[in-house]
mmCIF file of C-alpha atoms in Angstrom:
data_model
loop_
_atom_site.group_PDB
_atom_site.id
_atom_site.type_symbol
_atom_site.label_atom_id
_atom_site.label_comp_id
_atom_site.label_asym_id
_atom_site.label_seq_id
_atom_site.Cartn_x
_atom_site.Cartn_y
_atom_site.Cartn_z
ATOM 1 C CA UNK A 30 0.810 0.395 -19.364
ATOM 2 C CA UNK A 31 -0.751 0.612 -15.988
ATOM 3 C CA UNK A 32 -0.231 4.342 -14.210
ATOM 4 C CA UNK A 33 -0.784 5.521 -10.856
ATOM 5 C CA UNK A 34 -3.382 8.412 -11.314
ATOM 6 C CA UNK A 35 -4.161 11.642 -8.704
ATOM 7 C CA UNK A 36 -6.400 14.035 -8.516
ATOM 8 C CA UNK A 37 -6.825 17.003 -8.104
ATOM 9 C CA UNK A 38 -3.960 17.736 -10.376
ATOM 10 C CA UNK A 39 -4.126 21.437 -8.755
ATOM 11 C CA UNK A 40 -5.686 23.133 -5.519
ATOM 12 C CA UNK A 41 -6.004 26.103 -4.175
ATOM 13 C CA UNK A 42 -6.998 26.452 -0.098
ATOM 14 C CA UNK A 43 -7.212 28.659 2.353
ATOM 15 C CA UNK A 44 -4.835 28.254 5.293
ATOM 16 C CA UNK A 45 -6.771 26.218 7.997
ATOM 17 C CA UNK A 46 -8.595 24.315 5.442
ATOM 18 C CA UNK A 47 -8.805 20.993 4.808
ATOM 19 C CA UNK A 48 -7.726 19.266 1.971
ATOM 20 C CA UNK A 49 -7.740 15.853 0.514
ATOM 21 C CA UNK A 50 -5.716 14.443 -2.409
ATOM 22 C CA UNK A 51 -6.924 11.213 -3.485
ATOM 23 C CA UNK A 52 -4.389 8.407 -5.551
ATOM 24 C CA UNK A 53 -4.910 5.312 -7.704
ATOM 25 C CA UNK A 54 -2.145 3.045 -7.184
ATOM 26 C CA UNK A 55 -2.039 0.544 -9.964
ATOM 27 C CA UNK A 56 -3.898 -2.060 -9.639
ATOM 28 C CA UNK A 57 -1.832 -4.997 -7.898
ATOM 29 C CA UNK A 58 0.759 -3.257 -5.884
ATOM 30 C CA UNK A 59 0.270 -4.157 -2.615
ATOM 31 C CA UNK A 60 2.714 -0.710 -0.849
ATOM 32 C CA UNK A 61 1.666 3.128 -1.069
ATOM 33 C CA UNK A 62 3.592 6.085 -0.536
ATOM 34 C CA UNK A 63 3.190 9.520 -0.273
ATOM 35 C CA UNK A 64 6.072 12.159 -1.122
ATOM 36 C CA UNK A 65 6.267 15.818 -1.264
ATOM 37 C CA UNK A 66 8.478 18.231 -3.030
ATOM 38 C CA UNK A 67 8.431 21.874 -2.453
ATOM 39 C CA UNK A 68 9.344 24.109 -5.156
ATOM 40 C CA UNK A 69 12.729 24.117 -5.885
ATOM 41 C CA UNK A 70 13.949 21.912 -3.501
ATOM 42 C CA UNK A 71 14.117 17.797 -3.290
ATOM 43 C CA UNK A 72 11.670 15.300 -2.989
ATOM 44 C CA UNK A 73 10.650 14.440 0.077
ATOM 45 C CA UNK A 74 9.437 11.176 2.244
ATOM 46 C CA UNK A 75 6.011 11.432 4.153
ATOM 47 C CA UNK A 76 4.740 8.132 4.656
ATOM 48 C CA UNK A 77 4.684 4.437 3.662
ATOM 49 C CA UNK A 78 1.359 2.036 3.959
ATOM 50 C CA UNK A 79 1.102 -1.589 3.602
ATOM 51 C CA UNK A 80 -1.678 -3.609 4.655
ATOM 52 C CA UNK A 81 -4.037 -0.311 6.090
ATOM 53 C CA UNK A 82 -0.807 0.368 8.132
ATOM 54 C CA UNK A 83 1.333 3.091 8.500
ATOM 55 C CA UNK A 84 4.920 1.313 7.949
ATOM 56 C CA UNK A 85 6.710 4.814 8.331
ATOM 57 C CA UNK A 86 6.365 8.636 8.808
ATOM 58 C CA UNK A 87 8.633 11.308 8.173
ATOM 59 C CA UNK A 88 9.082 14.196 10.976
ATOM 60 C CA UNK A 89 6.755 15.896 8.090
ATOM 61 C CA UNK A 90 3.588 13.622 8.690
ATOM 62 C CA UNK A 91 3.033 14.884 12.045
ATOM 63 C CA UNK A 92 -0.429 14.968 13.612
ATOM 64 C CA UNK A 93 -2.277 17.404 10.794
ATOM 65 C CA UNK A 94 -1.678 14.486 7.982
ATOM 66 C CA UNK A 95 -3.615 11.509 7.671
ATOM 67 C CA UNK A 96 -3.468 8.600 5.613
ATOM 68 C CA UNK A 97 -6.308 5.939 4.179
ATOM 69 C CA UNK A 98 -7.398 3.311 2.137
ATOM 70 C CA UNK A 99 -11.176 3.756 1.878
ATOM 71 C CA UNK A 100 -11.620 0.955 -0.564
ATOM 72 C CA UNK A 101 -9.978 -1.228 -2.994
ATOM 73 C CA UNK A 102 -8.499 1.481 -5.161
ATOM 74 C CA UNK A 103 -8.290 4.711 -3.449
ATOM 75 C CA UNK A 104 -5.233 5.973 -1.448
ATOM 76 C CA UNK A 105 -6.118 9.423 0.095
ATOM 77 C CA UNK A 106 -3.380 11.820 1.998
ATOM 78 C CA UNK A 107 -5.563 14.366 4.580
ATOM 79 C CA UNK A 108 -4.058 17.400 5.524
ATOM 80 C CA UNK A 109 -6.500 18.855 8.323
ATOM 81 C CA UNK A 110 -5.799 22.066 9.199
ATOM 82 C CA UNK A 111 -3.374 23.404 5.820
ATOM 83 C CA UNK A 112 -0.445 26.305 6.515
ATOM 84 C CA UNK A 113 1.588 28.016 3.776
ATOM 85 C CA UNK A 114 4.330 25.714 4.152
ATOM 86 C CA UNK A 115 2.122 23.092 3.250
ATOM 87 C CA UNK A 116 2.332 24.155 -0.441
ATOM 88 C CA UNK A 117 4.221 21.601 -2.504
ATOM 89 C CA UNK A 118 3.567 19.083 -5.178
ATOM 90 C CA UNK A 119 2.254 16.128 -3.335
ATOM 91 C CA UNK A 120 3.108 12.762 -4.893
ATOM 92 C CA UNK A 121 1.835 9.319 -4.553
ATOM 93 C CA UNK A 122 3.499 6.425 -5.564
ATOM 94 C CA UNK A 123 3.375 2.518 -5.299
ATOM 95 C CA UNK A 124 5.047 -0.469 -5.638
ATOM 96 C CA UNK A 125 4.730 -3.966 -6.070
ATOM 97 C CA UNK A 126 6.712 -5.273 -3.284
ATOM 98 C CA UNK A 127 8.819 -3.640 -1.060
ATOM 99 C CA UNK A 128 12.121 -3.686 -2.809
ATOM 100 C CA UNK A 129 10.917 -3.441 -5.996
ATOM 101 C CA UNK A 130 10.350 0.073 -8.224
ATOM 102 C CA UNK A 131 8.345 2.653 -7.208
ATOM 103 C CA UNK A 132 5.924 4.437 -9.630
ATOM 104 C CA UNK A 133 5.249 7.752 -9.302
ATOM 105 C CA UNK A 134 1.413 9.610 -9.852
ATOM 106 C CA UNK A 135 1.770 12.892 -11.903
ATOM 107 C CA UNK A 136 1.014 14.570 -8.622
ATOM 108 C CA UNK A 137 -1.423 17.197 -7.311
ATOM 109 C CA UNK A 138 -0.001 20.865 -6.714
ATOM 110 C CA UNK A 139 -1.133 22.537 -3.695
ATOM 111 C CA UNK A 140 -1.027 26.357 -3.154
ATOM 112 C CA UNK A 141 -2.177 27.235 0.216
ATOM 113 C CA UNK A 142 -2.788 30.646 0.716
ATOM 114 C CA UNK B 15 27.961 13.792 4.799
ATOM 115 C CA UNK B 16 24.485 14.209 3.637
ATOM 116 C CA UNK B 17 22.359 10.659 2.902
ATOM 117 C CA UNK B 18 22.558 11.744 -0.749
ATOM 118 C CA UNK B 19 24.678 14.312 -2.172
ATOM 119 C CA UNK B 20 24.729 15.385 -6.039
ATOM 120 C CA UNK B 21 26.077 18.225 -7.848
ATOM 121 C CA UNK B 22 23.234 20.546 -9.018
ATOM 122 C CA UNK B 23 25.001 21.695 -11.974
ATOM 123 C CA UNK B 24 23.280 22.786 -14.177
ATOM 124 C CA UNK B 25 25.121 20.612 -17.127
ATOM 125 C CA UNK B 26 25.125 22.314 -19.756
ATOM 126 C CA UNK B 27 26.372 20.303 -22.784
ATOM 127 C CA UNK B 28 26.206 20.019 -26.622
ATOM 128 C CA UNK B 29 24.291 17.480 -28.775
ATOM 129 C CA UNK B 30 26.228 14.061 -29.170
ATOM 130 C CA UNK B 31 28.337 15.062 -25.875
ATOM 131 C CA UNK B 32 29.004 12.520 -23.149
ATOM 132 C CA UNK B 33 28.335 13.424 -19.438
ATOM 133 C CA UNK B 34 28.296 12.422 -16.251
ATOM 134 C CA UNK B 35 26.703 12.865 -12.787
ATOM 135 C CA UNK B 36 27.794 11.954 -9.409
ATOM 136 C CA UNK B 37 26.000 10.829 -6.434
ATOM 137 C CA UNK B 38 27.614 9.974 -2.590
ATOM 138 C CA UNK B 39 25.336 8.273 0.240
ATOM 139 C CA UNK B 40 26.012 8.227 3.514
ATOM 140 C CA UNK B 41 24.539 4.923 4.134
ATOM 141 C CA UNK B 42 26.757 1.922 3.992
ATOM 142 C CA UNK B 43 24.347 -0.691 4.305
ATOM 143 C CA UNK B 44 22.459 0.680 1.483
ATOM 144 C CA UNK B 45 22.034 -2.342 -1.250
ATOM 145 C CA UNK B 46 19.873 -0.730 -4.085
ATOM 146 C CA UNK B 47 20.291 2.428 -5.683
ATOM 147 C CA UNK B 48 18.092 4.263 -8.564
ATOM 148 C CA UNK B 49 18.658 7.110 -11.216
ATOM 149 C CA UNK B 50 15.101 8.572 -11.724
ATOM 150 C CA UNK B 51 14.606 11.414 -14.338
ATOM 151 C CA UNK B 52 12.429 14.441 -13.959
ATOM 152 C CA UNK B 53 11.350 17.040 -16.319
ATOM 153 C CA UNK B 54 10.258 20.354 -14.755
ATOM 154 C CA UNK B 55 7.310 20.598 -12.855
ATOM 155 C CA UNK B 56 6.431 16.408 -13.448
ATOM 156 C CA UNK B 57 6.759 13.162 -11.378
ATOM 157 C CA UNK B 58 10.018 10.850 -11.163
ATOM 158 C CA UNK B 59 10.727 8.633 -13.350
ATOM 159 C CA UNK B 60 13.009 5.333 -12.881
ATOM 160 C CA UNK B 61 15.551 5.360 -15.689
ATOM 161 C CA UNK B 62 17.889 2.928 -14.125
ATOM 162 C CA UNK B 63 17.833 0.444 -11.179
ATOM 163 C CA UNK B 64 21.329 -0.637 -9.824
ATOM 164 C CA UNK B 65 22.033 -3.568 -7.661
ATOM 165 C CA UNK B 66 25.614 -4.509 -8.128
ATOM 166 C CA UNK B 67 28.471 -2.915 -9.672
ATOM 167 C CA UNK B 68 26.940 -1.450 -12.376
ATOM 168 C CA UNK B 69 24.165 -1.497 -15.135
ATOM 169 C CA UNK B 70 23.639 -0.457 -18.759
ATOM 170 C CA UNK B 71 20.939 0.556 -20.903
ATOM 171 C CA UNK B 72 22.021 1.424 -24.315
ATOM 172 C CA UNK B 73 23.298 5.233 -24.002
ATOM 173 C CA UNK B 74 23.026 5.776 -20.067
ATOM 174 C CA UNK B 75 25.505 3.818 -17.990
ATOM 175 C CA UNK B 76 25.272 3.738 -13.844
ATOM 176 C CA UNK B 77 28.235 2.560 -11.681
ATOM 177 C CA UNK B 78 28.474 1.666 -8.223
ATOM 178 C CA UNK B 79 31.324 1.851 -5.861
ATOM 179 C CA UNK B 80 30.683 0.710 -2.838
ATOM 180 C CA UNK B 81 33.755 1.172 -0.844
ATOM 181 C CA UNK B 82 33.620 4.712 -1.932
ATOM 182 C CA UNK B 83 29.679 4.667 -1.347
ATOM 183 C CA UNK B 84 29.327 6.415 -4.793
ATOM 184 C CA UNK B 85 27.059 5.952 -7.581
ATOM 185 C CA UNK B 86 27.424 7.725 -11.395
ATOM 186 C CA UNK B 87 25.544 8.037 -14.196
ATOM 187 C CA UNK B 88 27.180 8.075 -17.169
ATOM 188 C CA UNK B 89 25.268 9.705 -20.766
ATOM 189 C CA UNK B 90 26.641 8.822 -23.747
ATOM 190 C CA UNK B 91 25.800 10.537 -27.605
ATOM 191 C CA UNK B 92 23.540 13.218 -25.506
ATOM 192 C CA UNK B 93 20.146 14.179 -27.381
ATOM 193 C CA UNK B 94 18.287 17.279 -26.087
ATOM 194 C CA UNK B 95 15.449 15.204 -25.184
ATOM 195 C CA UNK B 96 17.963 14.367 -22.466
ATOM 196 C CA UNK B 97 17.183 17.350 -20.970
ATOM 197 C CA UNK B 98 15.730 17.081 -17.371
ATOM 198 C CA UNK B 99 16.830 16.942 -13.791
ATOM 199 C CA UNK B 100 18.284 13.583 -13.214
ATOM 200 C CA UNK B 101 17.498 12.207 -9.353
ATOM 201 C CA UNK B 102 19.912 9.871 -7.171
ATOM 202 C CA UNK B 103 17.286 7.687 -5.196
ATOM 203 C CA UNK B 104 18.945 5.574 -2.368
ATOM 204 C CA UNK B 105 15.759 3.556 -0.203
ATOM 205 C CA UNK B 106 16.756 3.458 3.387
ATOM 206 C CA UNK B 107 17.683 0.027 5.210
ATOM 207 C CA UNK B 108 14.810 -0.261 7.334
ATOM 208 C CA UNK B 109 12.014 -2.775 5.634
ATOM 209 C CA UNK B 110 9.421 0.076 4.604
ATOM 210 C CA UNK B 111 10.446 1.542 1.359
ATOM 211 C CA UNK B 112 10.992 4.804 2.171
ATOM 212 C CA UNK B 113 13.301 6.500 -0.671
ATOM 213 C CA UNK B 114 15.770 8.791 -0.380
ATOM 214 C CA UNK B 115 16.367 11.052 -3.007
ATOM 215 C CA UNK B 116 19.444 13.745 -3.741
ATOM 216 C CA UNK B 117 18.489 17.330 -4.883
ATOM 217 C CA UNK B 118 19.208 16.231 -8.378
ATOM 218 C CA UNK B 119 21.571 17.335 -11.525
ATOM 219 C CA UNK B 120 19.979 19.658 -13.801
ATOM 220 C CA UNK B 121 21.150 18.342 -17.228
ATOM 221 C CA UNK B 122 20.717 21.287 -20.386
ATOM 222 C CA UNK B 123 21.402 19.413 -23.551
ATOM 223 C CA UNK B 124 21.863 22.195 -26.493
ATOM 224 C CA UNK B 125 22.103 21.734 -30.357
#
């Protein structure tokens, strides 16, 4: 059964670091998403991406995160300058169309310190 | 009223039990609705879709009340693999697919 993969599945960073957490979306969904979910509390929206672009952003994604499709497979969430509250489990996810299920990567859990 | 409210519980409930969850949205013009399951420190998973009044997949039973803008899971003959945060997931009305999910109902199946 096709998965979406991430890696890292952990990372550690100094604050004011830069980090990037790449995704595999399977293979022919066409919509990306990125969620986060501090510890504890709920998941979270941060951004949707269709067609290289940004469909919507969360008051979360402000100007420090960055979104991209490199190439055919990757989806990659940039945070440029990391704080503390930064440190969640980041989640990508994608779907086929947009009404239709979305799958969720086993997610990459960032400690910023 | 938050966008999606649950009850955190936790549940905690015998093997065989039946139990349910709640879920309220706040938005009215919301047309698809999802139960996703987590166990600790993993991703969502979709255990139920819901489009209409209701679905049912053999023990696990969602509901859908629109008038009341209310949504329930219901678990029949509980097994302790059950055991896992169960997530309300309402996607907003606007065309991009963001989800909205509820802080989830911590379910504790025991034998």
């Amino acid at each position: 059964e096709p998965e979406v993969t991430q890696t890292p599945s952990h990372q550690v960073t100094q604050m004011g670091q830069e980090v990037i957490l790449r995704c595999v979306p399977i293979s022919n969904h066409l919509y990306f998403y990125w969620y986060r979910q501090i510890l504890g509390q709920k998941v979270e929206f941060l951004v949707s991406f269709y067609n290289n672009e940004i469909s919507e952003k969360s008051e979360i994604f402000d100007d420090q995160f960055s979104v991209e499709r490199p190439d055919g497979s990757n989806f990659t969430l940039k945070i440029r300058s990391t704080k503390l509250e930064d440190s969640a489990m980041y989640f990508c996810a994608s779907s086929r169309e947009i009404q239709e299920t979305q799958y969720f990567g086993p997610g990459t859990r960032l400690l910023v310190l | 009223r938050k966008e999606v409210e649950q009850d955190p519980g936790p549940f905690n409930v015998p093997e065989g039990a039946t139990v349910a969850f709640n879920c309220t949205y706040s938005n009215s013009a919301s047309q698809s609705f999802f139960w996703y399951r987590q166990d600790c420190r993993k991703e969502p998973k979709l255990l139920m879709s819901v489009y209409s009044s209701g679905n049912e997949d053999g023990r696990f039973t969602a509901q859908l009340n629109r008038a009341s803008q209310y949504i329930s899971l219901l678990i029949r003959d509980s097994k302790l693999s059950d055991s896992a945060t169960y997530l309300c997931v309402v996607p907003t009305s606007g065309n991009t697919g963001k989800l909205i999910f509820g802080q989830g109902t911590t379910l504790q199946v025991k034998p």
